[in-house]
Amino acid sequence: MVGTETYTITGPDGDSDEVDLPEGLVDMLAEQGEDPSEVISDVVLQAFAQQAHAIAHHSEGEPPQDVLDINEKAEELFEDRFGQSLSDAMGHSH
């Protein structure tokens, strides 16, 4: 049976939460020499950027400007971190 590993995420206001993941999952996703915290951060940014994209481009109606601005910033941060655009990573663009 596989155990779990607990990671703590701390927000800018000092609030925090923990998430349990199966032991070995972070290592499965890591590139050689990558620290576990980097892997977790990569996945967090990837998930948030995809969610922002979905809200901005796949919700009914025209999104408010602040949603579009947040999505644009998320896409910029994604590209800065991963060296490719979110559109390229997801295989579609708008």
Short mmCIF file of C-alpha atoms in Angstrom, two decimals:
data_model
loop_
_atom_site.label_atom_id
_atom_site.label_comp_id
_atom_site.label_asym_id
_atom_site.label_seq_id
_atom_site.Cartn_x
_atom_site.Cartn_y
_atom_site.Cartn_z
CA MET A 1 0.00 0.00 0.00
CA VAL A 2 1.24 3.48 -0.86
CA GLY A 3 1.55 6.06 1.90
CA THR A 4 1.08 9.79 1.61
CA GLU A 5 3.25 12.89 1.71
CA THR A 6 1.93 16.16 3.09
CA TYR A 7 2.77 19.49 1.48
CA THR A 8 1.93 22.88 2.98
CA ILE A 9 0.90 25.83 0.88
CA THR A 10 1.21 29.27 2.46
CA GLY A 11 -0.62 32.30 1.09
CA PRO A 12 0.61 35.91 0.99
CA ASP A 13 -1.43 36.75 4.11
CA GLY A 14 0.14 33.90 6.12
CA ASP A 15 -2.82 31.56 5.84
CA SER A 16 -1.92 27.99 4.99
CA ASP A 17 -3.40 24.68 4.00
CA GLU A 18 -2.04 21.18 3.64
CA VAL A 19 -2.53 18.70 0.84
CA ASP A 20 -1.76 15.00 1.00
CA LEU A 21 -0.44 13.30 -2.13
CA PRO A 22 0.50 9.67 -2.71
CA GLU A 23 4.15 8.99 -1.97
CA GLY A 24 6.10 8.95 -5.21
CA LEU A 25 3.64 11.03 -7.23
CA VAL A 26 5.73 14.19 -7.04
CA ASP A 27 8.84 12.19 -7.99
CA MET A 28 6.97 10.75 -10.99
CA LEU A 29 6.32 14.28 -12.26
CA ALA A 30 9.76 15.70 -11.46
CA GLU A 31 12.47 16.27 -13.99
CA GLN A 32 15.92 15.10 -12.95
CA GLY A 33 17.23 17.20 -10.06
CA GLU A 34 13.99 19.14 -9.61
CA ASP A 35 13.00 19.85 -6.01
CA PRO A 36 9.57 18.61 -4.86
CA SER A 37 8.45 22.16 -4.06
CA GLU A 38 9.19 23.17 -7.67
CA VAL A 39 7.07 20.29 -8.96
CA ILE A 40 4.18 21.32 -6.71
CA SER A 41 4.53 24.95 -7.83
CA ASP A 42 4.57 23.92 -11.49
CA VAL A 43 1.36 21.94 -11.10
CA VAL A 44 -0.32 24.75 -9.15
CA LEU A 45 0.50 27.35 -11.81
CA GLN A 46 -0.52 24.99 -14.59
CA ALA A 47 -3.87 24.23 -12.96
CA PHE A 48 -4.66 27.87 -12.16
CA ALA A 49 -3.71 29.02 -15.66
CA GLN A 50 -5.96 26.37 -17.21
CA GLN A 51 -8.83 27.32 -14.90
CA ALA A 52 -8.41 31.03 -15.68
CA HIS A 53 -8.41 30.19 -19.39
CA ALA A 54 -11.60 28.17 -19.03
CA ILE A 55 -13.37 30.96 -17.13
CA ALA A 56 -12.22 33.64 -19.57
CA HIS A 57 -12.85 31.74 -22.81
CA HIS A 58 -15.27 28.90 -22.18
CA SER A 59 -17.94 30.39 -19.92
CA GLU A 60 -21.26 31.65 -21.21
CA GLY A 61 -21.44 35.33 -22.03
CA GLU A 62 -18.75 37.97 -22.20
CA PRO A 63 -16.41 37.84 -19.21
CA PRO A 64 -15.73 41.03 -17.24
CA GLN A 65 -12.50 42.88 -17.99
CA ASP A 66 -10.93 41.89 -14.67
CA VAL A 67 -11.37 38.20 -15.57
CA LEU A 68 -9.68 38.82 -18.93
CA ASP A 69 -6.85 40.71 -17.20
CA ILE A 70 -6.33 37.92 -14.66
CA ASN A 71 -6.29 35.33 -17.43
CA GLU A 72 -3.77 37.36 -19.42
CA LYS A 73 -1.47 37.60 -16.39
CA ALA A 74 -1.83 33.87 -15.71
CA GLU A 75 -0.84 33.15 -19.30
CA GLU A 76 2.19 35.45 -19.00
CA LEU A 77 3.31 33.73 -15.79
CA PHE A 78 2.82 30.33 -17.42
CA GLU A 79 4.98 31.29 -20.39
CA ASP A 80 7.66 32.79 -18.14
CA ARG A 81 7.86 29.61 -16.09
CA PHE A 82 7.55 26.97 -18.80
CA GLY A 83 9.03 28.70 -21.85
CA GLN A 84 5.96 28.13 -24.01
CA SER A 85 2.58 29.71 -24.29
CA LEU A 86 -0.45 28.21 -22.60
CA SER A 87 -2.07 27.98 -26.03
CA ASP A 88 0.80 25.85 -27.32
CA ALA A 89 0.79 23.67 -24.20
CA MET A 90 -2.96 23.10 -24.43
CA GLY A 91 -2.98 22.68 -28.21
CA HIS A 92 -5.52 25.41 -28.96
CA SER A 93 -5.85 29.18 -28.96
CA HIS A 94 -8.48 31.88 -29.13
#
